[in-house]
CSV table of C-alpha atoms and ligand atoms in Angstrom, one decimal:
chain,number,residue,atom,x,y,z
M,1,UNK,CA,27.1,12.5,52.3
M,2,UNK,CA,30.0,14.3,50.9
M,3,UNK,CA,33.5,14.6,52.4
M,4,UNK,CA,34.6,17.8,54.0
M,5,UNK,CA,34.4,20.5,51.5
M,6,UNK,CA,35.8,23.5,51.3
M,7,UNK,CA,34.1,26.4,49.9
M,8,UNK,CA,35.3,30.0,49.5
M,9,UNK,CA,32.2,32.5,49.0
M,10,UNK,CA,32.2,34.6,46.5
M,11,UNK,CA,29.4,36.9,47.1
M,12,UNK,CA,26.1,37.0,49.2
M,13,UNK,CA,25.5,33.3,47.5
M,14,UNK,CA,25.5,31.5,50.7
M,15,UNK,CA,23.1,33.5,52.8
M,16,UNK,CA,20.9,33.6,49.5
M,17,UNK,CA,20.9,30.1,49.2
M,18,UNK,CA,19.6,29.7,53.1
M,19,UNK,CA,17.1,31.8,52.5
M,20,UNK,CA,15.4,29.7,49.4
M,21,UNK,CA,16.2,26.7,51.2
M,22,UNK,CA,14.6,27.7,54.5
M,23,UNK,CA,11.4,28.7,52.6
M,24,UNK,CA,10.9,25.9,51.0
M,25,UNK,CA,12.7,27.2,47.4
M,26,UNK,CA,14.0,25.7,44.7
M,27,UNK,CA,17.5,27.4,43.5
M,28,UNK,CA,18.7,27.4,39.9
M,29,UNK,CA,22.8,28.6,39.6
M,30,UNK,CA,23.9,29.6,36.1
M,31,UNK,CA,27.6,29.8,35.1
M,32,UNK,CA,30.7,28.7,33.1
M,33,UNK,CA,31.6,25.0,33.7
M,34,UNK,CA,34.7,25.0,36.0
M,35,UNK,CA,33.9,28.2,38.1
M,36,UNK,CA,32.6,26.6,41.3
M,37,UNK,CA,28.6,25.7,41.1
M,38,UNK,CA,28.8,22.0,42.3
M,39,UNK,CA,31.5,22.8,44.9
M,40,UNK,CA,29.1,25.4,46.5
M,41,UNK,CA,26.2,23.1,46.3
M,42,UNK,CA,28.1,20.1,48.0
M,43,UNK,CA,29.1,23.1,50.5
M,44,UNK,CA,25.7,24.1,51.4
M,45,UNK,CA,24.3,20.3,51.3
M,46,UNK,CA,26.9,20.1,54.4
M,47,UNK,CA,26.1,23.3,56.0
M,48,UNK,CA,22.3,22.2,56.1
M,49,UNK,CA,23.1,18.9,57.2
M,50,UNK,CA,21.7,17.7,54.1
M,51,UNK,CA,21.9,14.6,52.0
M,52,UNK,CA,22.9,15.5,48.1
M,53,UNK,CA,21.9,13.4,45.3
M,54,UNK,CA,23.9,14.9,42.3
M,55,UNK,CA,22.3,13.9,39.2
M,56,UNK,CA,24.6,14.6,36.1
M,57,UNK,CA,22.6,15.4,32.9
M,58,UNK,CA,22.9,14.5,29.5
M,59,UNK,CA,21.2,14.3,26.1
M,60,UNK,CA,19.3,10.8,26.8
M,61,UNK,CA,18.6,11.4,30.2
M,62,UNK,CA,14.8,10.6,30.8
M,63,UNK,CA,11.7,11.9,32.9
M,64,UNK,CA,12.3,7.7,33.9
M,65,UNK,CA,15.9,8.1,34.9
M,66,UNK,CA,14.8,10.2,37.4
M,67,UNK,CA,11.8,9.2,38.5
M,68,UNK,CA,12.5,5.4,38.7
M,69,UNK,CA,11.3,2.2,36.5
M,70,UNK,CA,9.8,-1.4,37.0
M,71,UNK,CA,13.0,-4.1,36.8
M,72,UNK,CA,12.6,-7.6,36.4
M,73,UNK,CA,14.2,-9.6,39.1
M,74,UNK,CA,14.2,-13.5,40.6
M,75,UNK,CA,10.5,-12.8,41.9
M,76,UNK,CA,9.2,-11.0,39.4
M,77,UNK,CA,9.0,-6.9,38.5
M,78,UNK,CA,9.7,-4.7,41.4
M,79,UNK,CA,9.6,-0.8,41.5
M,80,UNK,CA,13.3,1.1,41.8
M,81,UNK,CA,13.3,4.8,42.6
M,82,UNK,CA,15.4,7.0,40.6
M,83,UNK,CA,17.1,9.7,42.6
M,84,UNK,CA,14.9,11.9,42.0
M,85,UNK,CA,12.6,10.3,43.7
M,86,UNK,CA,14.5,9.3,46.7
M,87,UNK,CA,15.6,12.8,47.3
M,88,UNK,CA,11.8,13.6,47.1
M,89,UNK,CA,10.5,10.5,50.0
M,90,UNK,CA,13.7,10.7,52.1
M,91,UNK,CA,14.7,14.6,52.1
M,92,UNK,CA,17.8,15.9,50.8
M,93,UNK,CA,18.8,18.7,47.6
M,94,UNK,CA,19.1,17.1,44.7
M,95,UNK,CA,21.1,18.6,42.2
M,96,UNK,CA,20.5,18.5,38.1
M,97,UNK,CA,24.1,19.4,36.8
M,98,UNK,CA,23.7,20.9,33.4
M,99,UNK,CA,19.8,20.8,33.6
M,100,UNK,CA,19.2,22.0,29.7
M,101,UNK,CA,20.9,19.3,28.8
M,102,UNK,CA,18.3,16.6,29.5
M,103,UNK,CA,15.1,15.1,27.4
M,104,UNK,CA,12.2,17.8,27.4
M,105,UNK,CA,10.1,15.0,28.9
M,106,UNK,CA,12.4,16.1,32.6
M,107,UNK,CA,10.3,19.5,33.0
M,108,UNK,CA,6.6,17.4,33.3
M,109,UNK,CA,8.5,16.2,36.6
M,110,UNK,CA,10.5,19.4,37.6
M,111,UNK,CA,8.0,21.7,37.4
M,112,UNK,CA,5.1,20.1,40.5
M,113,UNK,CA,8.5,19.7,42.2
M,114,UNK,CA,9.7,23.6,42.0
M,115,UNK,CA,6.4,25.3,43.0
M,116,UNK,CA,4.4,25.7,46.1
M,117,UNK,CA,2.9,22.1,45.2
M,118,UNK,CA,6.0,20.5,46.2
M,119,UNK,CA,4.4,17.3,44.7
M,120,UNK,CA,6.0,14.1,42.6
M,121,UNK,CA,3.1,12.3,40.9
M,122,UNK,CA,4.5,9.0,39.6
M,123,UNK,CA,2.5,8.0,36.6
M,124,UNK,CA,3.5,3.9,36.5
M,125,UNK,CA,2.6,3.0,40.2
M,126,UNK,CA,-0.3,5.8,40.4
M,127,UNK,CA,1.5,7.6,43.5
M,128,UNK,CA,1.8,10.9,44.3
M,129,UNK,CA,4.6,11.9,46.8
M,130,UNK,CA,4.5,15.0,48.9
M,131,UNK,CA,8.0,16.0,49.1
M,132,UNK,CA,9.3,15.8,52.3
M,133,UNK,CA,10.0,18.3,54.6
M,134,UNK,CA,14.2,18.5,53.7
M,135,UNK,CA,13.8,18.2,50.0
M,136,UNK,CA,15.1,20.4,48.1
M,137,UNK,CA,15.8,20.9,44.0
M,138,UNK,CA,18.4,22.7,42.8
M,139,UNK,CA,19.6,23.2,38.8
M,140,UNK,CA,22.8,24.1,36.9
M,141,UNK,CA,23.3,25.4,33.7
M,142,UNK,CA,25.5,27.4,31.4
M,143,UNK,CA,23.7,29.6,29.2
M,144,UNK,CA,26.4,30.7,27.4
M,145,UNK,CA,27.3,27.7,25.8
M,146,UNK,CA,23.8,26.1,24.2
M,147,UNK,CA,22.5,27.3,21.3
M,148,UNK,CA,19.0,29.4,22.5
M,149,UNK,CA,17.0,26.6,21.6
M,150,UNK,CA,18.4,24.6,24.6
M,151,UNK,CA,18.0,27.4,27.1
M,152,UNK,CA,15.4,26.6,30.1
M,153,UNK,CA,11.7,28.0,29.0
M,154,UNK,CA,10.5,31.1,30.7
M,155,UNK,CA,7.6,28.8,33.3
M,156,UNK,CA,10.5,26.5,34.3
M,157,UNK,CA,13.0,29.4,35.5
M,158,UNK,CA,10.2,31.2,36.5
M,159,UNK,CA,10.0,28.6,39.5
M,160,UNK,CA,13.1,28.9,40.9
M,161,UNK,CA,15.3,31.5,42.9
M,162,UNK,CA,18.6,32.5,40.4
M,163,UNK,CA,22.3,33.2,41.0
M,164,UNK,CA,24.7,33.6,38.6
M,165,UNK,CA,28.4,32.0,39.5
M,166,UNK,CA,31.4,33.2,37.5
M,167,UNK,CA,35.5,32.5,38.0
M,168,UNK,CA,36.0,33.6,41.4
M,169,UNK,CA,37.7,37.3,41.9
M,170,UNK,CA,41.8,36.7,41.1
M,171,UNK,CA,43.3,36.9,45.0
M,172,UNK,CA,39.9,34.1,45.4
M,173,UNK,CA,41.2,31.9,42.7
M,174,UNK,CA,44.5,32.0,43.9
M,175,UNK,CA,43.0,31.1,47.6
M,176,UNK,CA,41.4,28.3,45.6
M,177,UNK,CA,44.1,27.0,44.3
M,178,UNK,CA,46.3,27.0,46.4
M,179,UNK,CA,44.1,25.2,48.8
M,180,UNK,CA,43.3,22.5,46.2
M,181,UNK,CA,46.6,22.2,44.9
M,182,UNK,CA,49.2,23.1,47.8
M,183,UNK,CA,50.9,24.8,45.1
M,184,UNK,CA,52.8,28.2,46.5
M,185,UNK,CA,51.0,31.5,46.5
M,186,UNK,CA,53.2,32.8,43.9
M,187,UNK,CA,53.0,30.2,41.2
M,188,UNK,CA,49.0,30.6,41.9
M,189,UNK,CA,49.1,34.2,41.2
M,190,UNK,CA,50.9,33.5,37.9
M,191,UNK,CA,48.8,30.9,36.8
M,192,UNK,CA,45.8,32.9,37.7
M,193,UNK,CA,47.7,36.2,35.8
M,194,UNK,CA,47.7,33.4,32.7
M,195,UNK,CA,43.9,32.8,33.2
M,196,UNK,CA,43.0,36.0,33.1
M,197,UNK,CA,45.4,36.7,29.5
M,198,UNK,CA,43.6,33.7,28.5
M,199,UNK,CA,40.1,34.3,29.5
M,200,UNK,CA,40.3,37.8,27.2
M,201,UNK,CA,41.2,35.8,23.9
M,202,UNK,CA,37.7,34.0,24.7
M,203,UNK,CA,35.5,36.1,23.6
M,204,UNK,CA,36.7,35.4,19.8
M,205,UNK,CA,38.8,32.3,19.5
M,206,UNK,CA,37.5,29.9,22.4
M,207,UNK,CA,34.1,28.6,22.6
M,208,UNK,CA,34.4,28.2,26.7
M,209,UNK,CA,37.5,30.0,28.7
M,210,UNK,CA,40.0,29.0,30.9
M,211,UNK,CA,38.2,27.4,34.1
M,212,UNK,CA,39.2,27.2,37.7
M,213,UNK,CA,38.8,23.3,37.3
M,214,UNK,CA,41.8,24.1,34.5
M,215,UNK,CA,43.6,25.8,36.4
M,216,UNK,CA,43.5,23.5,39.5
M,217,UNK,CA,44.6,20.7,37.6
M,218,UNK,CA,47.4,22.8,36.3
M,219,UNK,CA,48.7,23.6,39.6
M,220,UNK,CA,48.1,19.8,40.6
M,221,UNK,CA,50.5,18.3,37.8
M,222,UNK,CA,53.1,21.1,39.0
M,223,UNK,CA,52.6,20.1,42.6
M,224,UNK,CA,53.7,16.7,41.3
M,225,UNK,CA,56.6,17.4,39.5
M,226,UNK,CA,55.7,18.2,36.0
M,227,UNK,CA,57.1,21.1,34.0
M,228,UNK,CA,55.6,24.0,34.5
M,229,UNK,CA,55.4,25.2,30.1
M,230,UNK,CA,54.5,21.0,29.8
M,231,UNK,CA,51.6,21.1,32.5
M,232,UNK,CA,50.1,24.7,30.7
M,233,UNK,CA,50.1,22.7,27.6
M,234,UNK,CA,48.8,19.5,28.8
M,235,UNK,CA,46.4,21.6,31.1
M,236,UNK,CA,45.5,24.2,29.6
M,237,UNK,CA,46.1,24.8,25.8
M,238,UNK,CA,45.1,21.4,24.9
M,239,UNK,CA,41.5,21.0,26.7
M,240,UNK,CA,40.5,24.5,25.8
M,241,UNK,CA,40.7,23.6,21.9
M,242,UNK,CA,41.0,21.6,19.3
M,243,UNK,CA,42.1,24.0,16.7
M,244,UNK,CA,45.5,23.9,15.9
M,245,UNK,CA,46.6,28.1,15.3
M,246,UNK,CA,44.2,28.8,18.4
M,247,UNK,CA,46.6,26.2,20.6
M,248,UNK,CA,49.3,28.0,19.0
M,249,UNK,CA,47.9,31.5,20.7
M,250,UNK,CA,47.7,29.7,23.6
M,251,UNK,CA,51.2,28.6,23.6
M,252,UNK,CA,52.4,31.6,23.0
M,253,UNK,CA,50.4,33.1,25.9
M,254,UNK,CA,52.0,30.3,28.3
M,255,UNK,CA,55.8,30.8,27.2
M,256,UNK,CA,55.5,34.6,27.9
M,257,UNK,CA,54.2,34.1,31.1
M,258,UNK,CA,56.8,31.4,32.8
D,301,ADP,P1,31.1,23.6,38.0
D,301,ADP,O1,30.1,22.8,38.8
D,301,ADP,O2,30.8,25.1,38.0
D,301,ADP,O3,31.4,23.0,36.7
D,301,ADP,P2,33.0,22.9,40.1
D,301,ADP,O4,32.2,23.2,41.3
D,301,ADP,O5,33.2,21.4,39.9
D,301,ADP,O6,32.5,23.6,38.8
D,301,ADP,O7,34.4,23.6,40.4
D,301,ADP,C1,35.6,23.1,39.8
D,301,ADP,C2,36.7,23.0,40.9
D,301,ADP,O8,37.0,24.4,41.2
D,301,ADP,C3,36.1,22.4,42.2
D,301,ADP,O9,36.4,21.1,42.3
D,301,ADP,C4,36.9,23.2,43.3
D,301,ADP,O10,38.2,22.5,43.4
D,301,ADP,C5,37.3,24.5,42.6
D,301,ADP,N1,36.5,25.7,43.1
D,301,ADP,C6,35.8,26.6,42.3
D,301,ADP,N2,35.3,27.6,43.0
D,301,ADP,C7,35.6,27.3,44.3
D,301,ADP,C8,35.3,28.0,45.5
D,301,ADP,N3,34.6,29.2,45.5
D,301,ADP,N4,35.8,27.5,46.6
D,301,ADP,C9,36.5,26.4,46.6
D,301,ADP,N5,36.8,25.7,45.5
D,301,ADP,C10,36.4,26.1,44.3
């Protein structure tokens, strides 16, 4: 289970996600990386008293990583469960981070999950699990950043409940960071001025902007005795880009700001 977390709504996103979860709904949350979606999802897991199996995905991730294999051991093969699975026979939300970002072969297993069926079949030991009464599945992606071809298909977001997540309202990030951070309100509010300077040159130079993960870490390295200009740099201009006139614009956006 996860540690105390706090959470600081945004919208109607809480109530929402109560609602799918006490009709037996699967949610999918889209949204910028950085801007909050597995905070609010270990935040709910904690409000329903539930356990959260997070499952990270990524190019090579399987149907099989999910599900569970047969491993060889001192008396022979024995079945594991992936986490899938154990989420499914022991109740509890588990969460695909960056769901577009996994093998194809994932959807044959998502998709009996996310409607009324509410059923795992699993083909190499014949079983088919009813899910129980406290599962839930719940997906992340960005669409902004994959190219269209990675995008979830029309039947597979047709299965779940949607909310859409961006960086939290200015006076919320500042909450957010200073909470996070223990930075001062006012140093918040100017980082989160630089964010929003920074967030604007996006939509031509940056392929992803300024995130509140950024600017948390930011504030961090401040809190612990860094430089302000050296912790923007370090923070901030160098994660967001790899292009070297583009980290110039940045630095120049940083020294007008402190
Ligand atoms: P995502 O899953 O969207 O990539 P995260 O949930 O990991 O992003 O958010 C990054 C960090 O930003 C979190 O670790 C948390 O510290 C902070 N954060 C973002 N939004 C909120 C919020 N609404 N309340 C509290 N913390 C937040």
């Amino acid at each position: 289970m996860t540690q105390h977390c706090h959470y600081l709504s945004q919208d109607r996103e809480v109530e929402i996600f109560e609602h799918a979860a006490n009709n037996n709904l699967p949610v999918m949350i889209k949204g910028p990386t950085g801007c909050g979606k597995t905070r609010f999802v270990e935040y709910m897991a904690q409000k329903l008293n539930r356990a959260i199996y997070t499952i990270a995905c990524h190019d090579d991730l399987t149907a099989t990583d999910l599900v569970g294999r047969h491993l060889i051991g001192a008396q022979g093969t024995f079945w594991q469960d992936g986490p899938l699975t154990r989420a499914v026979r022991e109740g509890g939300i588990c969460y695909l981070d960056e769901v577009v970002e996994a093998r194809k072969d994932t959807t044959v297993v998502l998709h009996p999950l996310a409607d009324h069926r509410r059923i795992l079949p699993i083909e190499r030991t014949g079983e088919v699990l009813n899910a129980h009464p406290d599962f839930m599945l719940v997906i992340s992606y960005n669409p902004g950043y994959q190219n269209m071809l990675k995008g979830l298909k029309p039947s597979t977001r047709q299965r779940f409940v949607g909310l859409t997540f961006d960086y939290p309202e200015p006076q919320h990030e500042v909450v957010i960071i200073c909470q996070e951070s223990g930075i001062d309100k006012s140093l918040a509010t100017q980082l989160v001025s630089l964010a929003q300077a920074l967030r604007r040159l996006t939509d031509h130079d940056l392929e992803e902007a300024a995130s509140t993960r950024l600017l948390i870490y930011t504030a961090l390295m401040i809190k612990s005795g860094l430089e302000i200009k050296q912790a923007c740099y370090a923070c901030l201009a160098q994660p967001l880009t790899d292009d070297s006139q583009t980290q110039q614009a940045i630095e120049r956006l940083i020294d007008a700001s402190f």
